[in-house]
Coordinates of C-alpha atoms and ligand atoms in Angstrom, one line a residue:
X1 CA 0.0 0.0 0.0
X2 CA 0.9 3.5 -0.9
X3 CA 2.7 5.5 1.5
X4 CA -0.3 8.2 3.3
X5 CA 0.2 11.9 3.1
X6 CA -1.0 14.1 5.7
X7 CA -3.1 17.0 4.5
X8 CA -4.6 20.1 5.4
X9 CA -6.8 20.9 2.3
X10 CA -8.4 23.9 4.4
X11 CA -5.2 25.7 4.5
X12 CA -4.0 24.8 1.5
X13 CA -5.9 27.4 0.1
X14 CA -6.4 31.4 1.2
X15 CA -9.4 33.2 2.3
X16 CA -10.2 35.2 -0.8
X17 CA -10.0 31.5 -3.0
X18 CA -12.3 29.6 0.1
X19 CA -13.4 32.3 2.3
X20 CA -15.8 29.5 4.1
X21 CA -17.2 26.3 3.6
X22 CA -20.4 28.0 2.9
X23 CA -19.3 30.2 0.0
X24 CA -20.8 30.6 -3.4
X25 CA -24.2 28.6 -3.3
X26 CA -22.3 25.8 -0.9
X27 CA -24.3 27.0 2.0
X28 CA -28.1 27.3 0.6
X29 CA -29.1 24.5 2.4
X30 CA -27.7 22.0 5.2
X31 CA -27.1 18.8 4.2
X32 CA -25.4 15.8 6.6
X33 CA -22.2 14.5 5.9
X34 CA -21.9 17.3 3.1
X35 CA -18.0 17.4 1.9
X36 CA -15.9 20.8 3.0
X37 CA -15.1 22.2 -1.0
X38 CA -11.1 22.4 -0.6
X39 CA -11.3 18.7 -0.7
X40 CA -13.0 18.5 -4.4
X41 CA -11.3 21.6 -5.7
X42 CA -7.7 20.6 -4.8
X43 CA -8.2 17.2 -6.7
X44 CA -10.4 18.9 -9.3
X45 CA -7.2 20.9 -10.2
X46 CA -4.6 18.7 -9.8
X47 CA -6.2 15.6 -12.2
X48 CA -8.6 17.6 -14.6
X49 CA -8.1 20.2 -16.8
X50 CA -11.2 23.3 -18.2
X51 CA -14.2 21.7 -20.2
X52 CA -13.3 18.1 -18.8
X53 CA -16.5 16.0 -17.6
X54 CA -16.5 15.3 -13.8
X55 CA -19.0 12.5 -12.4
X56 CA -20.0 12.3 -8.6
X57 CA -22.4 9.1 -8.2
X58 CA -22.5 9.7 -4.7
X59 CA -23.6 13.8 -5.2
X60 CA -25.5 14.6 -2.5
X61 CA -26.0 18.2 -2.5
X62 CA -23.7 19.0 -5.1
X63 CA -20.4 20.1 -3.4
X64 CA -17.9 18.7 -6.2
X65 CA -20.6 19.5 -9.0
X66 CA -20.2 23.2 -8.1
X67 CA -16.6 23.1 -7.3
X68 CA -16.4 21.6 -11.3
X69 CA -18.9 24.1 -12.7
X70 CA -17.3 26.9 -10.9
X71 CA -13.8 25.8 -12.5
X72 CA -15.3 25.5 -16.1
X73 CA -15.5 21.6 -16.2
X74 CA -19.0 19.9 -17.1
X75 CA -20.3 17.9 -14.2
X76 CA -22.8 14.7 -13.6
X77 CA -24.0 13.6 -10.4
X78 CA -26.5 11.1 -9.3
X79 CA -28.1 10.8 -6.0
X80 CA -31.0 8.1 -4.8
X81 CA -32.5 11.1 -2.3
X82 CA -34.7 13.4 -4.8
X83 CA -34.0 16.3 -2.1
X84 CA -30.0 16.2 -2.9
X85 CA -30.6 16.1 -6.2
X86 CA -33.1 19.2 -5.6
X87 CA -30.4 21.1 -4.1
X88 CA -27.5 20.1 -6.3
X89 CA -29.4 21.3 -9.4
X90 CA -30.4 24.4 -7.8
X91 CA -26.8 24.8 -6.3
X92 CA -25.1 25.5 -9.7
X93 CA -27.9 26.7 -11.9
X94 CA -27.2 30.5 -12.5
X95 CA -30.8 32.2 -12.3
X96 CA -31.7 35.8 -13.8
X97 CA -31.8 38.0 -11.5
X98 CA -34.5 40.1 -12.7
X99 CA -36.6 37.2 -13.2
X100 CA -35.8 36.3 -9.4
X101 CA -36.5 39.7 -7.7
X102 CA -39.9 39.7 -9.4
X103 CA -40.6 36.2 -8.2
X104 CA -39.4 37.0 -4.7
X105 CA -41.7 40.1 -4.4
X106 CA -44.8 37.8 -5.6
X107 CA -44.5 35.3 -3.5
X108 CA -43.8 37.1 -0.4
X109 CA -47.0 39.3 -0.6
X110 CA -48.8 36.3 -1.7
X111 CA -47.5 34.1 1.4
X112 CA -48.6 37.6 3.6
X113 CA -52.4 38.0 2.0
X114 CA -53.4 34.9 1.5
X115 CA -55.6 32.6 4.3
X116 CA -55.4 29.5 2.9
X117 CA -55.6 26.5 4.9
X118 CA -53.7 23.4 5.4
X119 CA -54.2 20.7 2.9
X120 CA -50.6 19.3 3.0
X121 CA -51.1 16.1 5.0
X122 CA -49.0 13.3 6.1
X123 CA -48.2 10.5 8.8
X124 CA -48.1 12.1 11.8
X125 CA -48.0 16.1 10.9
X126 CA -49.1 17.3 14.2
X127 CA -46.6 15.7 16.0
X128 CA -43.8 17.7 14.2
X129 CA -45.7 20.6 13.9
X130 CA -47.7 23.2 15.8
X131 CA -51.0 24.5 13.4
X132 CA -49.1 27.6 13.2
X133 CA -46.5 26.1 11.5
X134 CA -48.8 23.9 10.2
X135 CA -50.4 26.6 8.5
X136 CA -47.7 29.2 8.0
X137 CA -45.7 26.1 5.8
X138 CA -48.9 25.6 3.6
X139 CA -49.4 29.1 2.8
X140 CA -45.8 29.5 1.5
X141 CA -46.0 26.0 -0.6
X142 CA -49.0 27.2 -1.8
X143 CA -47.7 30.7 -3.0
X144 CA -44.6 28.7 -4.2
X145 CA -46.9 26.9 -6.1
X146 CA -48.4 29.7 -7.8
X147 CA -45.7 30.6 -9.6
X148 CA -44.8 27.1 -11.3
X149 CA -45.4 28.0 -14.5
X150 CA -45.2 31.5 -14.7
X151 CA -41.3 32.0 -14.6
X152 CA -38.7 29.5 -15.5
X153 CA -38.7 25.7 -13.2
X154 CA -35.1 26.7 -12.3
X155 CA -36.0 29.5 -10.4
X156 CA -39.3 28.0 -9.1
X157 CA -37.0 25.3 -7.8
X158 CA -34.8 27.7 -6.1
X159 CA -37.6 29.0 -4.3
X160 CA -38.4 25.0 -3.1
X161 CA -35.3 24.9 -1.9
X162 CA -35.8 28.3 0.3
X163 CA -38.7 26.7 1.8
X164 CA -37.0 23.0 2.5
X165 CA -34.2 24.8 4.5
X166 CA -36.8 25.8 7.0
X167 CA -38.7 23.2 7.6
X168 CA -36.9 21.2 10.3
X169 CA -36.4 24.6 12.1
X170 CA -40.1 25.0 12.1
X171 CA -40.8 22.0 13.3
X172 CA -40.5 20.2 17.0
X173 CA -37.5 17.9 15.5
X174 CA -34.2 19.1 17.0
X175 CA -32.1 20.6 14.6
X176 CA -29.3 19.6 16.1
X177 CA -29.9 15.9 15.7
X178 CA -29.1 14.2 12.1
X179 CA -32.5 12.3 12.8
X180 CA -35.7 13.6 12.7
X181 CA -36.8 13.3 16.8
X182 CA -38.3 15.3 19.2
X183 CA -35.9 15.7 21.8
X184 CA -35.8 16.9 25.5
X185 CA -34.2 19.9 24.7
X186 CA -37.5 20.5 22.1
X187 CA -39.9 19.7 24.5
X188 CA -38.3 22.2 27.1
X189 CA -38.2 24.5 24.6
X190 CA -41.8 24.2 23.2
X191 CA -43.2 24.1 27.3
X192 CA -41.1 27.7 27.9
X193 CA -43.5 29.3 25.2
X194 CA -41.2 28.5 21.8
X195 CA -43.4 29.5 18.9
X196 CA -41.8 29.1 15.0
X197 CA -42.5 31.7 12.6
X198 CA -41.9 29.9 9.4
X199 CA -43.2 32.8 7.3
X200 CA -40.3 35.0 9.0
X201 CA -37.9 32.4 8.5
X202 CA -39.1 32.0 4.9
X203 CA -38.1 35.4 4.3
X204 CA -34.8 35.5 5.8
X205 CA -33.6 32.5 3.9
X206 CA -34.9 33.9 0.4
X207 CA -33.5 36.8 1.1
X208 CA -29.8 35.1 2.6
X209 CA -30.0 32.8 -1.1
X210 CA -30.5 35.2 -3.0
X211 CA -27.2 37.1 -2.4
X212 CA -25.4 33.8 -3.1
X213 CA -27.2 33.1 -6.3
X214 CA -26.7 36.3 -7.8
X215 CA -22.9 36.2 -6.2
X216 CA -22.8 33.2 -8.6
X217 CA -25.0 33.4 -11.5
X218 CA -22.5 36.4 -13.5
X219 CA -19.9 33.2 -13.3
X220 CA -21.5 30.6 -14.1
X221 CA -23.3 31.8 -17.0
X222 CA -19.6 33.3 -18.7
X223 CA -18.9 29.9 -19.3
X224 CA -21.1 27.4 -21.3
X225 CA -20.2 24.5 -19.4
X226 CA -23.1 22.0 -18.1
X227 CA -24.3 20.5 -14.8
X228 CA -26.5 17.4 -15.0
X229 CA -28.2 15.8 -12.3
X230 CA -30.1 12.4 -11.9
X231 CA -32.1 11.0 -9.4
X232 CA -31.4 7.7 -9.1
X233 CA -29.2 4.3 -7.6
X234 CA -25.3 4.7 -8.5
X235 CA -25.7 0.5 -8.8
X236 CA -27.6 1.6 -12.5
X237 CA -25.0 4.2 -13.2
X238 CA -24.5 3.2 -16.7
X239 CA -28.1 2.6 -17.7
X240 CA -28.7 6.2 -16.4
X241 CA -25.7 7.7 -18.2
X242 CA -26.3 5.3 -21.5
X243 CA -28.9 6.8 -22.9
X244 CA -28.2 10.3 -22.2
X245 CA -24.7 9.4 -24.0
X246 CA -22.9 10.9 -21.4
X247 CA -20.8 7.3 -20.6
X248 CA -17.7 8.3 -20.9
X249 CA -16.5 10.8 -17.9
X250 CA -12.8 11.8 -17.8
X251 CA -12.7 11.9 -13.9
X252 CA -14.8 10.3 -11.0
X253 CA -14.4 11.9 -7.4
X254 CA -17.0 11.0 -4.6
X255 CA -17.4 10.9 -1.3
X256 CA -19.8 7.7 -0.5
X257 CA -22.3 7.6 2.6
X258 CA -20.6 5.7 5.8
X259 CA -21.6 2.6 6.6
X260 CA -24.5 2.3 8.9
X261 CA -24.1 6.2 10.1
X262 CA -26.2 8.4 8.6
X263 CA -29.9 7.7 7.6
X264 CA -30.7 10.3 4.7
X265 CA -34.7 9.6 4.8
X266 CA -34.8 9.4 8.3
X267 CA -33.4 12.8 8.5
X268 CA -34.9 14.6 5.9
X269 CA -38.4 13.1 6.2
X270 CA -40.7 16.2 6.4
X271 CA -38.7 17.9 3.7
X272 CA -39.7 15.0 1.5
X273 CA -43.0 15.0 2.8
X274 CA -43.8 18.9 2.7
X275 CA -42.1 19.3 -0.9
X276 CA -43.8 16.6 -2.3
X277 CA -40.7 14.5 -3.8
X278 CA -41.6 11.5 -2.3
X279 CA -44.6 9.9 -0.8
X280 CA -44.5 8.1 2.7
X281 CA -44.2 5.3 0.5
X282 CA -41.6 6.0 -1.3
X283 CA -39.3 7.0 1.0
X284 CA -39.4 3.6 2.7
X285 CA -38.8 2.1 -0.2
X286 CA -35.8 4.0 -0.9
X287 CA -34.3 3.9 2.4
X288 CA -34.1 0.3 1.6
X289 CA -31.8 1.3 -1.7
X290 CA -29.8 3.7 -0.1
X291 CA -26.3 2.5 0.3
X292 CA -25.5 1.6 4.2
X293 CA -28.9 1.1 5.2
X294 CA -29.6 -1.2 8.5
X295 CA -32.8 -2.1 5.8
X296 CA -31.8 -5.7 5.2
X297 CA -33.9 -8.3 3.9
X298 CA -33.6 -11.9 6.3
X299 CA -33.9 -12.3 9.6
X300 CA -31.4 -15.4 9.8
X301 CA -28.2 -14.2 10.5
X302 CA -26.9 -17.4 11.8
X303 CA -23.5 -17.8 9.3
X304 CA -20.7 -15.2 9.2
X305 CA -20.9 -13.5 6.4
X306 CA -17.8 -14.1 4.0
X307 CA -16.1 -12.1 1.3
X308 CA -12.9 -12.6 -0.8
X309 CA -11.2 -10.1 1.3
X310 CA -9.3 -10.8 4.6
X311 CA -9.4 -7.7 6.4
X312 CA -13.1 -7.5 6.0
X313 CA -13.5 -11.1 7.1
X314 CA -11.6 -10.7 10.2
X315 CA -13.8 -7.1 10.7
X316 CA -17.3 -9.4 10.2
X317 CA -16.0 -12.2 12.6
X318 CA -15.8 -9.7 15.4
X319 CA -18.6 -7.9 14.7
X320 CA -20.5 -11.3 14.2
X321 CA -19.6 -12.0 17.7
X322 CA -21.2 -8.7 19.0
X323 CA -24.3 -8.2 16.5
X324 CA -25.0 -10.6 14.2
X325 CA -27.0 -8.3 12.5
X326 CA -24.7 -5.8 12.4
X327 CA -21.8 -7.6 10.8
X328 CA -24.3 -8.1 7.7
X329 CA -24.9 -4.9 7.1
X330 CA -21.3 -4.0 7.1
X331 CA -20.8 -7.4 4.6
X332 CA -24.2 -5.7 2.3
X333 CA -22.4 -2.2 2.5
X334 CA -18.9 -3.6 0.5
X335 CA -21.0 -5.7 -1.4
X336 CA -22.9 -2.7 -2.7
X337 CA -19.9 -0.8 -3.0
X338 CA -18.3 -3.1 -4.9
X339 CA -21.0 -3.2 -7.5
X340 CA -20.7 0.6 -8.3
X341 CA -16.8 0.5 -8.5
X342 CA -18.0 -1.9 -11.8
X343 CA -20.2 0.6 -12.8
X344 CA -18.1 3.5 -12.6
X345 CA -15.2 2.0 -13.8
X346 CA -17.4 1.6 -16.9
X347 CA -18.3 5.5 -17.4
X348 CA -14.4 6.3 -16.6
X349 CA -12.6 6.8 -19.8
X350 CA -9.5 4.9 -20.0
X351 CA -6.3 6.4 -17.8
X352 CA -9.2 8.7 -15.9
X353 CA -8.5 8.9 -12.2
X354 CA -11.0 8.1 -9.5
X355 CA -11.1 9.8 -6.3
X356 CA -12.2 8.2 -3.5
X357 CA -13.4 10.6 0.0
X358 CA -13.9 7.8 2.6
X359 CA -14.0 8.0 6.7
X360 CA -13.6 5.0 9.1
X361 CA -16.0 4.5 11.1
X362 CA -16.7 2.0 14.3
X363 CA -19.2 -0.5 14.4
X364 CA -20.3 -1.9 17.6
X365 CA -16.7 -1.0 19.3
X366 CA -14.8 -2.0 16.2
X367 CA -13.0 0.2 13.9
X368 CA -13.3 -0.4 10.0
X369 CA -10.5 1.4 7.8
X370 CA -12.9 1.5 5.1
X371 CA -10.3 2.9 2.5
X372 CA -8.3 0.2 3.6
X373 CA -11.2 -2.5 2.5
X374 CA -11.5 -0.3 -0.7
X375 CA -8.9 0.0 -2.3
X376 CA -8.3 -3.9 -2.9
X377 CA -11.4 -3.8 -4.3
X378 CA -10.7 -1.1 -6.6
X379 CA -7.7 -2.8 -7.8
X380 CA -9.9 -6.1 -8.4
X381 CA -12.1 -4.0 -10.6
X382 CA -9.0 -2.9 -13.1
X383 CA -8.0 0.7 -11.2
X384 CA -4.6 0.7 -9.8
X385 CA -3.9 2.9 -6.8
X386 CA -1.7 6.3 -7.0
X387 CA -2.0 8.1 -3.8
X388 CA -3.5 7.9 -0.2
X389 CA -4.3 11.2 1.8
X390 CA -5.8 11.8 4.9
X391 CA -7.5 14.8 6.9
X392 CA -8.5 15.8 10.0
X393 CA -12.4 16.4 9.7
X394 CA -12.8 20.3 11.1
X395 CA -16.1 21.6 9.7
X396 CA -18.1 18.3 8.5
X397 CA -21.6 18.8 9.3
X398 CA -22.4 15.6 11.1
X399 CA -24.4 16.1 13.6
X400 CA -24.2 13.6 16.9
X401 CA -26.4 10.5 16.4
X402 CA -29.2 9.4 19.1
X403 CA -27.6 5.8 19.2
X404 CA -24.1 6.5 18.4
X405 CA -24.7 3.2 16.0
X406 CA -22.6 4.4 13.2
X407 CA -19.8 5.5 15.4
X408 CA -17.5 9.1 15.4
X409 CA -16.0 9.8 12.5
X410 CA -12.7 11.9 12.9
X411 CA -10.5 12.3 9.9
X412 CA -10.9 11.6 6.0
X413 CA -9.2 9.2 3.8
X414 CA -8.7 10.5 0.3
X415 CA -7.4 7.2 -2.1
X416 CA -7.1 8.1 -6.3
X417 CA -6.9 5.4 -8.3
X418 CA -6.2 5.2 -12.2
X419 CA -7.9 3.1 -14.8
X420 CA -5.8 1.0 -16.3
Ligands
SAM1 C1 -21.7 11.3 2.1 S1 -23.1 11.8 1.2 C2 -22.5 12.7 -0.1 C3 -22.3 14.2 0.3 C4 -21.9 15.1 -0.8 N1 -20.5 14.8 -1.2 C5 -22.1 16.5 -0.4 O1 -21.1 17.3 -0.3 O2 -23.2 16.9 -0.2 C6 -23.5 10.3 0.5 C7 -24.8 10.3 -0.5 O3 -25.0 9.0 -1.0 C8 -26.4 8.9 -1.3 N2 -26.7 7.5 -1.6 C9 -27.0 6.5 -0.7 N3 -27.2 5.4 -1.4 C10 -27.2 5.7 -2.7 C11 -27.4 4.9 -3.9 N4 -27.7 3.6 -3.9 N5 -27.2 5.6 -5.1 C12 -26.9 6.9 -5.2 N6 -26.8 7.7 -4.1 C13 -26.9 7.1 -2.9 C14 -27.0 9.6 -0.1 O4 -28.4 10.0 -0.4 C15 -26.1 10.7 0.2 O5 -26.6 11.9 -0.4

């Protein structure tokens, strides 16, 4: 194994190229386990070169796709959760800004005169909400609403995306938590006389977005670069990029979810629900696609699981002996994984690098060097490995999990590979 260079990628660059992790659109909405930009840009620069086509299967809300658009490369990223993929697109589409301010005056005086009542229902809506909320939320989608159609869908979706960022802040779910719970501190809260005011909050992040869209649109609209998005499973990579003939990608870089830590639809729940990009339904159902999940199919767990790799073996013996469970999921995860290194090493033109963002995390007390795990796999699957970084993580946004299942994840393992 390659010899591992310690990094710094935060101060590798100056305040006026990075001022803060939230710069250009970075920061329009929150997103968990969302990638600090030095990280993409740095290996953006170093392996690709303007016009180039970068592909993120893992996207999540669009950190490396802006980081590529905003360095004149085209970029394509797929994500299974439809609200990533929401704010990805809206992340690097420049809007007009005329167009905008009109839309922005509209809506706000609709969301203020109109008394419409709440027709947005799902599981469980007055448990997460107050009916202030309730109905403060319903009168902005609905104003929101009004508009689709009347201006162009990218700016009506950067208007959903205003509205998605407040909605856990509105609600009794603790912010602070990656899940969607009520906690104590909530509770407390609500019983000392907390009241949201959604419609107030609406305002403030229209108004907070729109400075950072307009920051960007001059920018990204001098160069004619593209930004493609797809909603989708990164195991169908290639049937997704087929047929829109973008197949061939001249560098991969992605960062995929840890095993077993973070549960995406569990956490963004009543964004789903409120925006309407998935039903109850369907967000169980893709919880059980989402890479990770602890959504596993069988109920005997009574073998330890195998694989061709020693390292992981001796990793799902001792899990096996703690959670039998467990130590299945973790087999399922590099299963999965190794799937999509197939797929992508399909789209990768030949000689393109792949850059890997990995963490390790610790499963029932023990510690799995997932790059360690991955990069045999990658080699099986044709790449050959170059380099091995790692990084402290400073400004990750992951919040502390209830159950502490998937484990603290300190410091970042960057691997690129080359396709042989
Ligand atoms: C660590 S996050 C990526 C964060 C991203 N780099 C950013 O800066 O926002 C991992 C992403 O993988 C996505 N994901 C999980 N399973 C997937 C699958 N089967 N196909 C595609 N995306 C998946 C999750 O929805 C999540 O957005």
């Amino acid at each position: 194994m390659s010899k591992v260079k310690r990094m710094d990628f935060q101060r590798l660059y100056s305040l006026k190229e990075i001022p803060a992790t939230n710069y250009l659109t970075h920061g329009i909405h929150s997103y968990t386990a969302k990638l600090i930009p030095h990280i993409p840009r740095y290996f953006i620069e170093k392996y690709t070169k303007r016009g180039d086509v970068i592909f993120d299967p893992f996207c999540g809300s669009g950190t490396t796709l802006l980081e590529a658009r905003f360095l004149s490369r085209n970029a394509i990223g797929i994500d299974i959760n439809p609200l990533a993929t929401l704010i990805s697109e809206v992340k690097t589409t420049p809007l007009d800004i005329d167009e905008l301010s009109l839309a922005i005056r509209l809506v706000k005086e609709d969301v203020k005169n109109s008394n419409r009542k709440l027709t947005v229902v799902f599981p469980n809506i007055d448990y997460w909400f107050c009916k202030k909320a309730r109905n403060e939320l319903s009168r902005i989608k609905f104003s929101i609403e009004s508009l689709n159609g009347r201006f162009s869908e990218s700016l009506y979706r950067f208007l959903l995306v205003c509205f998605s960022s407040i909605i856990r802040k509105s609600s009794y779910a603790d912010p602070r938590m990656a899940k969607t719970y009520k906690s104590k501190r909530v509770i407390e809260k609500v019983k000392t006389g907390w009241v949201p005011t959604p419609i107030q909050y609406f305002e403030d992040s229209i108004a907070k977005n729109f400075e950072k869209i307009k920051a960007i649109s001059w920018h990204l609209t001098e160069n004619n670069n593209y930004v493609k998005v797809f909603q989708g499973d990164a195991r169908e990579t290639l049937a997704t990029l087929k047929p829109n003939r973008m197949e061939e990608v001249d560098f991969i870089i992605t960062s995929p979810p840890y095993i077993n830590a973070q549960d995406y639809f569990r956490s963004y729940k009543l964004e789903l629900w409120w925006l309407g990009l998935a039903t109850p339904e369907e967000v169980r159902y893709l919880k059980k696609r989402a890479i990770g999940t602890e959504n596993i199919s069988g109920s005997n767990y009574s073998a330890i699981p195998k694989s061709e790799y020693r390292l992981l073996n001796i990793i799902l013996n001792q899990i096996w002996q703690i959670d039998r469970k467990k130590s299945h999921i973790v087999y399922n995860y590099f299963e999965d994984m190794k799937s999509i290194f197939k797929e992508i090493y399909h789209v990768l033109k030949k000689g393109g690098y792949f850059c890997l963002i990995t963490g390790s995390n610790t499963i029932c007390g023990v510690q799995i060097p997932t790059y360690k795990i991955f990069s045999p796999i990658a080699e099986n699957t044709g790449f050959k490995l170059l380099e091995i970084s790692r990084d402290e993580i400073k400004n990750r946004s992951l919040p502390p999990d209830r159950n502490h299942n998937g484990g603290i994840i300190k410091e970042e393992w960057i691997t690129v590979f080359r396709k042989k």
